[in-house]
CSV table of C-alpha atoms in Angstrom, one decimal:
chain,number,residue,atom,x,y,z
A,1,MET,CA,54.0,11.4,-102.7
A,2,ALA,CA,52.8,8.7,-100.3
A,3,PRO,CA,53.6,9.2,-96.6
A,4,PRO,CA,56.3,7.0,-95.2
A,5,LYS,CA,55.2,3.8,-93.4
A,6,THR,CA,56.8,4.9,-90.2
A,7,LEU,CA,54.6,8.0,-90.1
A,8,LEU,CA,51.5,6.0,-90.7
A,9,TYR,CA,52.5,3.6,-88.0
A,10,GLY,CA,53.0,6.5,-85.5
A,11,VAL,CA,49.7,8.0,-86.3
A,12,PHE,CA,48.0,4.7,-85.8
A,13,LEU,CA,49.7,4.2,-82.4
A,14,LEU,CA,48.7,7.7,-81.3
A,15,ILE,CA,45.1,7.1,-82.2
A,16,SER,CA,45.1,3.8,-80.3
A,17,VAL,CA,46.6,5.4,-77.2
A,18,LEU,CA,44.0,8.2,-77.3
A,19,SER,CA,41.2,5.6,-77.6
A,20,LEU,CA,42.5,3.7,-74.6
A,21,VAL,CA,42.7,6.9,-72.5
A,22,SER,CA,39.1,7.9,-73.4
A,23,LEU,CA,37.8,4.4,-72.6
A,24,SER,CA,39.6,4.5,-69.2
A,25,ASP,CA,38.1,7.9,-68.4
A,26,ALA,CA,34.7,6.6,-69.3
A,27,ASN,CA,35.1,3.6,-67.0
A,28,ARG,CA,36.3,5.8,-64.2
A,29,ALA,CA,33.3,8.0,-64.6
A,30,LYS,CA,30.9,4.9,-64.4
A,31,LYS,CA,32.5,3.4,-61.3
A,32,PRO,CA,31.6,6.1,-58.7
A,33,LYS,CA,28.0,6.0,-60.1
A,34,ALA,CA,27.9,2.3,-59.6
A,35,ASN,CA,29.3,2.5,-56.1
A,36,LYS,CA,26.7,5.2,-55.2
A,37,ILE,CA,23.9,3.0,-56.4
A,38,LYS,CA,25.3,0.0,-54.4
A,39,VAL,CA,25.4,2.1,-51.2
A,40,GLN,CA,21.9,3.3,-51.8
A,41,LYS,CA,20.7,-0.2,-52.2
A,42,GLU,CA,22.5,-1.2,-48.9
A,43,LEU,CA,20.9,1.7,-47.1
A,44,ILE,CA,17.5,0.8,-48.3
A,45,GLU,CA,18.0,-2.8,-47.2
A,46,LEU,CA,19.2,-1.7,-43.8
A,47,LYS,CA,16.2,0.6,-43.4
A,48,ASN,CA,13.9,-2.2,-44.3
A,49,ARG,CA,15.5,-4.5,-41.8
A,50,MET,CA,15.2,-1.9,-39.1
A,51,LEU,CA,11.5,-1.4,-39.9
A,52,THR,CA,11.0,-5.1,-39.8
A,53,ARG,CA,12.6,-5.3,-36.4
A,54,GLU,CA,10.6,-2.4,-35.2
A,55,ARG,CA,7.4,-4.0,-36.3
A,56,ASP,CA,8.5,-7.3,-34.6
A,57,TYR,CA,9.2,-5.4,-31.4
A,58,GLU,CA,5.9,-3.6,-31.5
A,59,MET,CA,4.2,-7.0,-32.0
A,60,GLN,CA,6.1,-8.4,-29.1
A,61,VAL,CA,5.0,-5.5,-26.9
A,62,VAL,CA,1.4,-6.0,-28.0
A,63,GLN,CA,1.6,-9.8,-27.3
A,64,LEU,CA,3.1,-9.1,-23.9
A,65,ASP,CA,0.3,-6.7,-23.0
A,66,GLN,CA,-2.2,-9.3,-24.3
A,67,LEU,CA,-0.5,-12.0,-22.1
A,68,LEU,CA,-0.7,-9.7,-19.1
A,69,GLU,CA,-4.3,-9.0,-19.7
A,70,LYS,CA,-4.9,-12.7,-20.1
A,71,ASN,CA,-3.1,-13.5,-16.9
A,72,ASN,CA,-5.1,-10.9,-15.0
A,73,GLU,CA,-8.3,-12.4,-16.5
A,74,LEU,CA,-7.3,-15.9,-15.5
A,75,GLU,CA,-6.5,-14.7,-11.9
A,76,ASN,CA,-9.9,-13.0,-11.7
A,77,ARG,CA,-11.6,-16.2,-13.1
A,78,LEU,CA,-9.7,-18.3,-10.6
A,79,GLY,CA,-10.8,-16.1,-7.7
A,80,HIS,CA,-14.4,-16.3,-9.1
A,81,LEU,CA,-14.2,-20.1,-9.3
A,82,GLN,CA,-12.9,-20.3,-5.8
A,83,ASN,CA,-15.8,-18.2,-4.6
A,84,MET,CA,-18.2,-20.3,-6.5
A,85,HIS,CA,-16.6,-23.4,-5.1
A,86,GLN,CA,-17.1,-22.1,-1.6
A,87,VAL,CA,-20.7,-21.1,-2.3
A,88,LEU,CA,-21.4,-24.7,-3.6
A,89,LEU,CA,-19.9,-26.2,-0.5
A,90,GLU,CA,-22.0,-24.0,1.7
A,91,GLN,CA,-25.1,-24.9,-0.2
A,92,ILE,CA,-24.3,-28.6,0.2
A,93,TYR,CA,-23.7,-28.1,3.9
A,94,ASN,CA,-27.0,-26.3,4.3
A,95,PHE,CA,-28.8,-29.1,2.4
A,96,LEU,CA,-27.2,-31.9,4.4
A,97,GLY,CA,-26.8,-30.2,7.7
A,98,SER,CA,-23.5,-31.8,8.2
A,99,SER,CA,-19.9,-30.7,7.9
A,100,GLN,CA,-18.9,-34.2,6.6
A,101,LEU,CA,-19.7,-35.6,3.2
A,102,ASP,CA,-19.2,-39.2,2.1
A,103,ASP,CA,-17.6,-39.5,-1.3
A,104,GLY,CA,-17.7,-43.3,-1.2
A,105,GLU,CA,-14.2,-43.7,-0.1
A,106,GLY,CA,-14.5,-41.9,3.3
A,107,SER,CA,-15.6,-38.6,4.6
A,108,VAL,CA,-14.6,-35.3,3.1
A,109,THR,CA,-14.4,-32.2,5.2
A,110,VAL,CA,-16.5,-29.3,4.0
A,111,ARG,CA,-16.0,-25.7,5.2
A,112,PRO,CA,-19.0,-24.7,7.3
A,113,PRO,CA,-21.1,-21.9,6.1
A,114,PRO,CA,-21.1,-18.5,7.9
A,115,SER,CA,-23.8,-17.9,10.4
A,116,THR,CA,-25.3,-14.6,11.6
A,117,THR,CA,-23.9,-15.1,15.1
A,118,PRO,CA,-20.4,-16.0,16.3
A,119,ASP,CA,-19.8,-19.7,15.8
A,120,PRO,CA,-17.4,-21.3,18.3
A,121,SER,CA,-17.2,-24.5,16.2
A,122,VAL,CA,-15.2,-22.5,13.6
A,123,ALA,CA,-13.6,-19.9,15.8
A,124,ASN,CA,-10.1,-21.4,15.3
A,125,ILE,CA,-8.4,-20.0,12.2
A,126,SER,CA,-5.0,-20.4,10.7
A,127,LEU,CA,-2.6,-17.9,9.2
A,128,SER,CA,-0.3,-19.1,6.4
A,129,LEU,CA,2.6,-17.1,5.1
A,130,VAL,CA,2.2,-16.2,1.4
A,131,ALA,CA,4.7,-13.4,0.9
A,132,GLU,CA,7.8,-12.1,2.8
A,133,GLU,CA,10.5,-9.6,2.1
A,134,ILE,CA,13.5,-8.5,4.2
A,135,SER,CA,15.0,-5.2,3.1
A,136,HIS,CA,16.2,-1.8,4.4
A,137,HIS,CA,12.9,-0.2,3.5
A,138,GLY,CA,11.0,1.2,6.4
A,139,MET,CA,7.9,-0.2,7.9
A,140,SER,CA,4.8,-0.2,5.7
A,141,THR,CA,2.3,2.6,6.2
A,142,GLY,CA,-0.6,0.6,4.8
A,143,THR,CA,-2.3,-0.7,1.7
A,144,PHE,CA,-4.5,1.0,-0.9
A,145,GLN,CA,-6.4,-0.2,-4.1
A,146,VAL,CA,-6.4,1.2,-7.6
A,147,ASP,CA,-8.1,-0.6,-10.5
A,148,ASP,CA,-8.6,-3.9,-8.6
A,149,GLU,CA,-4.9,-4.0,-7.7
A,150,ILE,CA,-3.4,-3.9,-4.2
A,151,TYR,CA,-0.5,-1.6,-3.5
A,152,ILE,CA,1.7,-1.1,-0.4
A,153,LEU,CA,3.8,1.8,0.7
A,154,PHE,CA,7.2,1.5,2.3
A,155,PRO,CA,9.0,4.7,3.4
A,156,ALA,CA,12.7,4.1,2.8
A,157,ARG,CA,15.4,6.5,3.9
A,158,HIS,CA,15.4,8.7,0.8
A,159,SER,CA,12.4,7.5,-1.1
A,160,CYS,CA,8.9,6.1,-0.8
A,161,VAL,CA,8.8,2.6,-2.3
A,162,LEU,CA,5.5,1.6,-4.0
A,163,LYS,CA,5.0,-2.2,-4.2
A,164,GLN,CA,2.2,-4.3,-5.7
A,165,PHE,CA,1.0,-7.4,-4.0
A,166,ARG,CA,0.4,-9.8,-6.9
A,167,SER,CA,0.4,-13.6,-7.2
A,168,GLY,CA,1.6,-14.1,-3.6
A,169,SER,CA,4.7,-11.8,-3.8
A,170,PHE,CA,5.8,-8.2,-3.6
A,171,HIS,CA,6.6,-6.3,-6.9
A,172,THR,CA,8.3,-2.9,-6.9
A,173,VAL,CA,6.5,-0.6,-9.3
A,174,ASP,CA,7.7,2.9,-8.4
A,175,ARG,CA,10.1,4.8,-6.2
A,176,LEU,CA,9.2,8.4,-5.3
A,177,THR,CA,11.8,10.7,-4.0
A,178,THR,CA,12.5,14.4,-3.3
A,179,GLY,CA,16.3,13.9,-3.1
A,180,THR,CA,16.3,14.2,0.7
A,181,SER,CA,15.6,12.0,3.7
A,182,ILE,CA,11.9,11.4,4.4
A,183,SER,CA,10.2,10.5,7.7
A,184,ASP,CA,6.9,9.2,6.3
A,185,CYS,CA,4.7,8.7,3.3
A,186,ILE,CA,1.0,8.0,3.0
A,187,HIS,CA,-1.6,7.5,0.3
A,188,CYS,CA,-4.6,9.8,0.2
A,189,GLU,CA,-7.6,9.8,-2.2
A,190,ILE,CA,-8.9,13.3,-2.7
A,191,GLU,CA,-11.8,14.1,-5.0
A,192,GLY,CA,-11.4,10.8,-6.8
A,193,GLU,CA,-7.7,11.4,-7.4
A,194,HIS,CA,-4.9,9.4,-5.9
A,195,TYR,CA,-2.0,11.2,-4.2
A,196,ILE,CA,1.1,10.0,-2.3
A,197,LEU,CA,2.4,12.5,0.3
A,198,LEU,CA,6.1,12.5,1.3
A,199,PHE,CA,7.2,14.2,4.4
A,200,GLN,CA,10.8,15.4,4.6
A,201,MET,CA,12.8,14.5,7.7
A,202,LEU,CA,14.9,17.7,8.0
A,203,LEU,CA,13.4,20.4,5.8
A,204,PRO,CA,9.8,21.2,6.8
A,205,TYR,CA,8.0,20.4,3.5
A,206,MET,CA,5.3,18.0,2.5
A,207,HIS,CA,5.5,16.9,-1.1
A,208,TYR,CA,2.7,15.7,-3.3
A,209,PHE,CA,2.8,13.1,-6.0
A,210,LYS,CA,-0.3,12.7,-8.1
A,211,LEU,CA,-1.3,9.6,-10.1
A,212,SER,CA,-1.3,10.5,-13.8
A,213,GLY,CA,-2.7,7.2,-15.1
A,214,LYS,CA,-4.9,4.4,-14.0
A,215,THR,CA,-2.4,1.5,-13.9
A,216,PHE,CA,1.1,0.9,-12.8
A,217,HIS,CA,3.7,-0.9,-15.0
A,218,ARG,CA,7.5,-0.7,-14.9
A,219,TRP,CA,7.5,-0.3,-18.7
A,220,SER,CA,4.8,2.3,-18.8
A,221,GLU,CA,5.0,6.1,-18.5
A,222,ARG,CA,1.9,6.0,-16.2
A,223,GLY,CA,2.5,6.5,-12.5
A,224,PHE,CA,2.8,9.1,-9.8
A,225,GLU,CA,4.2,12.4,-10.9
A,226,TYR,CA,5.5,15.3,-8.8
A,227,TYR,CA,2.6,17.7,-8.1
A,228,GLY,CA,3.9,20.3,-5.6
A,229,LYS,CA,4.9,20.9,-2.0
A,230,THR,CA,3.6,22.6,1.1
A,231,TYR,CA,5.6,24.2,4.0
A,232,ILE,CA,4.9,22.5,7.4
A,233,ARG,CA,6.1,23.2,10.9
A,234,LYS,CA,8.7,20.4,11.4
A,235,ARG,CA,9.3,16.6,11.1
A,236,THR,CA,6.2,14.5,11.5
A,237,LYS,CA,5.7,11.3,13.4
A,238,HIS,CA,2.1,10.4,12.6
A,239,VAL,CA,-0.1,11.4,9.7
A,240,GLN,CA,-3.6,10.3,8.5
A,241,CYS,CA,-5.9,11.7,5.8
A,242,PHE,CA,-9.7,11.4,6.0
A,243,SER,CA,-12.8,13.0,4.6
A,244,VAL,CA,-16.0,14.4,6.1
A,245,GLU,CA,-19.4,14.6,4.5
A,246,ASN,CA,-21.1,18.0,5.3
A,247,ASP,CA,-24.2,19.5,3.6
A,248,ASP,CA,-23.7,17.6,0.2
A,249,GLU,CA,-20.0,18.7,0.3
A,250,THR,CA,-17.1,16.4,0.9
A,251,LYS,CA,-14.2,18.0,2.9
A,252,HIS,CA,-10.8,16.5,2.9
A,253,PHE,CA,-8.6,16.7,6.0
A,254,LEU,CA,-5.1,15.7,7.1
A,255,SER,CA,-4.3,14.9,10.7
A,256,MET,CA,-0.6,15.7,11.3
A,257,ILE,CA,1.3,15.2,14.6
A,258,TYR,CA,4.8,16.5,14.8
A,259,ASN,CA,7.8,15.0,16.4
A,260,TYR,CA,9.3,16.1,19.8
A,261,ASP,CA,6.6,18.5,20.9
A,262,SER,CA,3.7,16.4,19.6
A,263,LEU,CA,1.8,19.4,18.3
A,264,HIS,CA,-1.4,18.3,16.5
A,265,ASP,CA,-2.4,20.2,13.4
A,266,VAL,CA,-5.5,19.5,11.3
A,267,MET,CA,-5.0,20.5,7.7
A,268,TYR,CA,-7.7,21.2,5.1
A,269,TRP,CA,-7.6,20.6,1.3
A,270,ASN,CA,-8.4,23.8,-0.5
A,271,GLY,CA,-8.5,22.3,-4.0
A,272,PHE,CA,-4.8,22.6,-4.6
A,273,GLU,CA,-3.0,21.8,-1.4
A,274,TYR,CA,-3.4,21.2,2.3
A,275,VAL,CA,-3.6,24.4,4.4
A,276,HIS,CA,-3.9,25.0,8.2
A,277,PHE,CA,-7.4,24.4,9.5
A,278,GLN,CA,-7.3,23.8,13.3
A,279,GLN,CA,-4.8,23.0,16.1
A,280,LEU,CA,-5.7,20.4,18.7
A,281,PRO,CA,-4.0,19.5,21.9
A,282,PRO,CA,-0.6,17.6,21.7
A,283,ALA,CA,-0.8,13.8,21.1
A,284,HIS,CA,1.3,10.8,20.1
A,285,ALA,CA,-1.0,9.7,17.3
A,286,ALA,CA,-4.5,10.3,16.1
A,287,THR,CA,-7.1,8.0,14.4
A,288,PRO,CA,-10.0,9.3,12.4
A,289,PHE,CA,-13.3,7.3,12.3
A,290,THR,CA,-16.9,7.6,11.3
A,291,MET,CA,-19.7,6.5,13.6
A,292,TYR,CA,-23.4,6.9,12.8
A,293,GLY,CA,-22.6,9.3,10.1
A,294,GLU,CA,-20.4,11.6,12.3
A,295,THR,CA,-16.7,12.0,12.1
A,296,TYR,CA,-14.3,11.8,15.1
A,297,LEU,CA,-10.6,12.0,15.9
A,298,ILE,CA,-9.2,10.0,18.8
A,299,GLN,CA,-5.8,10.9,20.2
A,300,ALA,CA,-3.3,8.4,21.6
A,301,MET,CA,-1.1,9.7,24.4
A,302,ARG,CA,2.4,9.2,25.8
A,303,TYR,CA,2.6,9.5,29.6
A,304,TRP,CA,6.1,10.9,29.6
A,305,GLU,CA,5.2,13.5,26.9
A,306,HIS,CA,1.8,14.7,28.2
A,307,ALA,CA,0.2,13.2,31.4
A,308,THR,CA,-3.3,13.3,29.9
A,309,PRO,CA,-5.7,10.5,29.0
A,310,GLU,CA,-6.9,9.7,25.5
A,311,GLN,CA,-9.3,12.3,24.1
A,312,ILE,CA,-12.0,12.0,21.4
A,313,PHE,CA,-12.8,15.1,19.2
A,314,HIS,CA,-16.0,15.3,17.2
A,315,TYR,CA,-16.4,17.3,14.0
A,316,ASN,CA,-19.3,19.8,14.5
A,317,LYS,CA,-20.9,20.5,11.1
A,318,ASN,CA,-22.5,23.6,12.4
A,319,THR,CA,-19.3,25.3,13.7
A,320,ASP,CA,-17.0,23.6,11.2
A,321,GLN,CA,-14.6,22.7,14.0
A,322,PHE,CA,-13.4,19.6,15.9
A,323,GLU,CA,-14.7,19.8,19.5
A,324,LEU,CA,-13.9,17.7,22.5
A,325,PHE,CA,-16.4,14.9,22.7
A,326,GLN,CA,-15.1,12.6,25.4
A,327,THR,CA,-12.1,11.9,27.6
A,328,LEU,CA,-11.6,8.2,28.2
A,329,VAL,CA,-11.5,6.8,31.7
A,330,SER,CA,-7.8,6.4,32.5
A,331,ASP,CA,-5.4,6.1,35.4
A,332,GLY,CA,-3.2,8.8,33.8
A,333,GLU,CA,-0.1,6.7,34.2
A,334,HIS,CA,0.0,4.7,31.0
A,335,SER,CA,0.8,5.3,27.3
A,336,SER,CA,-1.1,4.3,24.3
A,337,SER,CA,-0.2,3.7,20.7
A,338,VAL,CA,-2.3,4.0,17.5
A,339,ILE,CA,-5.9,3.4,18.5
A,340,SER,CA,-8.3,1.4,16.3
A,341,TYR,CA,-12.0,1.8,15.7
A,342,PHE,CA,-14.1,-1.2,14.6
A,343,GLU,CA,-17.7,-2.4,14.6
A,344,ILE,CA,-19.2,-5.8,15.4
A,345,GLY,CA,-22.8,-6.4,14.6
A,346,GLY,CA,-23.6,-2.7,14.5
A,347,THR,CA,-21.9,-2.0,17.8
A,348,SER,CA,-18.9,0.4,17.9
A,349,PHE,CA,-15.6,-0.4,19.7
A,350,LEU,CA,-12.3,1.2,20.3
A,351,GLY,CA,-9.1,-0.8,20.7
A,352,VAL,CA,-6.5,1.0,22.8
A,353,PRO,CA,-3.0,-0.6,22.9
A,354,ILE,CA,-1.6,0.1,26.3
A,355,PHE,CA,1.8,-0.2,27.9
A,356,SER,CA,2.0,0.8,31.5
A,357,MET,CA,4.5,2.6,33.7
A,358,ASN,CA,5.5,1.6,37.2
A,359,GLU,CA,5.8,4.1,40.2
A,360,ALA,CA,9.3,5.0,39.0
A,361,GLY,CA,8.1,5.8,35.5
A,362,ILE,CA,9.7,2.7,33.9
A,363,ASP,CA,8.0,0.9,31.0
A,364,GLN,CA,6.5,-2.3,32.4
A,365,HIS,CA,6.2,-4.0,28.9
A,366,VAL,CA,3.4,-6.4,30.0
A,367,SER,CA,0.1,-4.7,30.3
A,368,GLN,CA,-3.6,-4.9,29.7
A,369,SER,CA,-4.7,-3.2,26.5
A,370,LEU,CA,-8.2,-1.7,26.7
A,371,ILE,CA,-11.4,-2.3,24.7
A,372,TYR,CA,-14.1,0.4,24.9
A,373,LYS,CA,-17.7,-0.1,23.8
A,374,TYR,CA,-20.0,2.6,22.7
A,375,ASP,CA,-23.1,2.8,25.0
A,376,THR,CA,-26.1,4.1,23.1
A,377,ALA,CA,-27.8,4.9,26.4
A,378,THR,CA,-25.2,7.3,27.6
A,379,GLY,CA,-23.9,8.3,24.2
A,380,PHE,CA,-20.2,7.7,25.3
A,381,PHE,CA,-17.6,4.9,25.1
A,382,GLU,CA,-17.4,2.8,28.2
A,383,LEU,CA,-14.6,0.5,29.3
A,384,TYR,CA,-15.5,-3.0,28.2
A,385,GLN,CA,-12.6,-5.4,28.6
A,386,GLY,CA,-8.8,-5.7,29.2
A,387,LEU,CA,-6.7,-7.9,27.0
A,388,ASP,CA,-3.2,-9.2,27.8
A,389,SER,CA,-0.5,-7.6,25.7
A,390,VAL,CA,3.3,-7.0,25.6
A,391,ARG,CA,4.2,-3.4,24.7
A,392,PRO,CA,1.6,-3.3,21.9
A,393,THR,CA,1.8,-0.9,19.0
A,394,MET,CA,-1.6,-1.6,17.3
A,395,ILE,CA,-4.8,-3.6,17.6
A,396,CYS,CA,-5.9,-4.9,14.2
A,397,PRO,CA,-9.6,-5.9,13.8
A,398,PHE,CA,-10.8,-8.1,11.0
A,399,HIS,CA,-13.9,-10.1,10.0
A,400,PHE,CA,-13.7,-13.7,8.7
A,401,GLY,CA,-16.7,-15.8,7.9
A,402,TYR,CA,-19.2,-14.5,10.4
A,403,ASN,CA,-16.7,-14.3,13.2
A,404,ASP,CA,-14.8,-11.2,14.4
A,405,TYR,CA,-11.2,-11.2,15.6
A,406,LEU,CA,-8.5,-8.9,17.0
A,407,ILE,CA,-4.8,-9.1,16.5
A,408,ILE,CA,-2.7,-7.3,19.1
A,409,ALA,CA,0.7,-6.3,17.6
A,410,ASN,CA,3.1,-7.1,20.4
A,411,THR,CA,6.6,-5.7,20.1
A,412,TRP,CA,9.7,-6.6,22.1
A,413,GLU,CA,10.1,-7.7,25.6
A,414,GLY,CA,13.5,-6.6,26.8
A,415,TYR,CA,15.7,-6.7,23.7
A,416,GLY,CA,14.1,-9.7,22.0
A,417,HIS,CA,12.5,-9.6,18.5
A,418,ASN,CA,10.7,-12.9,18.6
A,419,ILE,CA,7.7,-11.8,20.6
A,420,LYS,CA,4.6,-13.0,18.7
A,421,ALA,CA,1.3,-11.3,18.0
A,422,SER,CA,-1.8,-12.3,20.0
A,423,LEU,CA,-5.1,-13.4,18.5
A,424,TYR,CA,-8.5,-12.8,20.1
A,425,TRP,CA,-12.0,-14.0,19.0
A,426,PHE,CA,-15.3,-12.3,19.9
A,427,ASN,CA,-17.7,-14.9,21.2
A,428,GLY,CA,-20.7,-12.5,21.4
A,429,ASN,CA,-20.0,-11.4,25.0
A,430,SER,CA,-16.3,-10.9,25.3
A,431,PHE,CA,-13.0,-11.4,23.5
A,432,VAL,CA,-11.4,-14.8,24.0
A,433,SER,CA,-7.7,-15.5,23.5
A,434,LEU,CA,-6.9,-18.0,20.8
A,435,GLY,CA,-3.2,-18.0,21.4
A,436,LEU,CA,-0.2,-16.5,19.5
A,437,LEU,CA,0.4,-16.1,15.8
A,438,PRO,CA,3.5,-17.2,13.9
A,439,THR,CA,4.9,-13.6,13.7
A,440,LYS,CA,7.9,-11.7,15.0
A,441,SER,CA,7.9,-8.5,16.9
A,442,THR,CA,5.3,-6.4,15.1
A,443,GLU,CA,5.3,-2.6,14.7
A,444,PHE,CA,2.4,-2.3,12.2
A,445,CYS,CA,-0.4,-4.6,11.0
A,446,GLU,CA,-3.4,-4.2,8.7
A,447,ALA,CA,-6.1,-6.5,7.5
A,448,PHE,CA,-7.2,-6.2,3.9
A,449,LYS,CA,-9.1,-8.1,1.2
A,450,GLY,CA,-7.1,-9.2,-1.9
A,451,ILE,CA,-8.4,-9.1,-5.4
A,452,ASP,CA,-9.3,-12.8,-4.9
A,453,GLN,CA,-11.6,-11.6,-2.1
A,454,GLN,CA,-9.5,-13.6,0.4
A,455,GLN,CA,-8.6,-12.2,3.8
A,456,TYR,CA,-5.0,-11.2,4.3
A,457,ILE,CA,-3.0,-9.6,7.1
A,458,LEU,CA,0.0,-7.3,6.5
A,459,PHE,CA,2.7,-7.3,9.2
A,460,SER,CA,5.7,-4.9,9.4
A,461,HIS,CA,8.2,-6.1,11.9
A,462,GLY,CA,10.8,-4.0,13.7
A,463,ARG,CA,14.4,-3.5,12.7
A,464,ASP,CA,16.6,-6.6,13.2
A,465,GLU,CA,20.2,-6.7,14.3
A,466,ASN,CA,21.3,-6.0,10.7
A,467,GLY,CA,19.2,-2.9,10.4
A,468,ARG,CA,16.7,-4.5,8.1
A,469,PHE,CA,12.9,-4.6,8.2
A,470,ASP,CA,10.8,-7.8,7.7
A,471,GLN,CA,7.5,-7.3,5.8
A,472,SER,CA,5.1,-10.3,5.6
A,473,ILE,CA,1.6,-11.1,4.4
A,474,PHE,CA,-0.4,-13.9,5.8
A,475,LYS,CA,-3.6,-15.5,4.4
A,476,VAL,CA,-6.4,-16.2,6.8
A,477,ASP,CA,-8.1,-19.6,6.5
A,478,TYR,CA,-9.6,-22.4,8.4
A,479,PRO,CA,-7.1,-24.9,9.7
A,480,TYR,CA,-8.5,-27.9,7.8
A,481,VAL,CA,-9.0,-26.2,4.4
């Protein structure tokens, strides 16, 4: 008997429904797999974009380094061309025997060549401001050179700021800190390595930072890294590092004068740190210098601290000790600041900045700073000349052309901050005043040669009414160039 039509229709409908269900399950199974493949493709594309951007960034870094190298190369070439230009002018001058050239449209001034003796015709020089910065950083403690670059240290309250002098301006490249207040920081070169020493103000420690690379860059990992610390007596007020050649051995020393009691310790580098070596009489400051292959330390004095004149100590290579060499002739009633040693034509001089006291022991401000000359006949320094000064802090010698100059760093008179530094020229027999320089009250000065071989003077001025310090760099040149 044939099945009823309704039954056949029901079976057909059931088969259709089951087919649709199977197809739907198959589609659902395929969809997650398709989504997974899509996500994987997107991740691969994102990774490729990231790799592309990373390669672009690396190429930009390489290009930036290349541009910096090119810039340094161009600066060096510019300095070389300037020197070649000067040499050419001097050769023209020597050939013509005149400081004026005729270019067909009138005379052109040519810088005179240097001579082997002081030349009064070119004694006058000019100082032009090339860089200035006003900040709360402390006064500079000096310049040093690494890889043909000039760096300057500024002790701030809680850090030692390292700046680079480049392209006529200051550039901060590092800040060294111990987390506490510091009183001073200096640069020392020991056995070919560069160190910066930080001296804590309250806790008696001296901290070492050692240069781990050869160059400084903000974006580089190279720079000064913490090296260690040494316990010291107390807060320092004047520190200088120096080296002594002794029997084919170089010894490295640190002259350290403490605050308040002015005790003077000489420290010795044992290969790892500075350790106590010798104690000298109290002083206000001490300057190391080398004369005829021998090493000396000269002490500056404060009348109200120790009523003794300035003393010079000589390092005796046989006894391995600093021994009293000479006591300078003094009235015993004046005070001196940091003393300078310099040479002119093979003759040794000492520049002693002096501010005097009156009978009541009051600072007179205006005084005669003293120049001492080494007498080869007697073997001692003799008083040579007095120079007018106003409460001076330093005497800065420098050589320009074939002339020699001194800058006396005058400070304040009363409560003013606009007292200018004095300039003196050595005429072969004495130092002659050339007037005042366009500076403010000066606490520190130093002459240095730039990477362009030009002569510069660094000035650190005292704290102004807003508690800020003014640092400036002047370029030395002839007035008409």
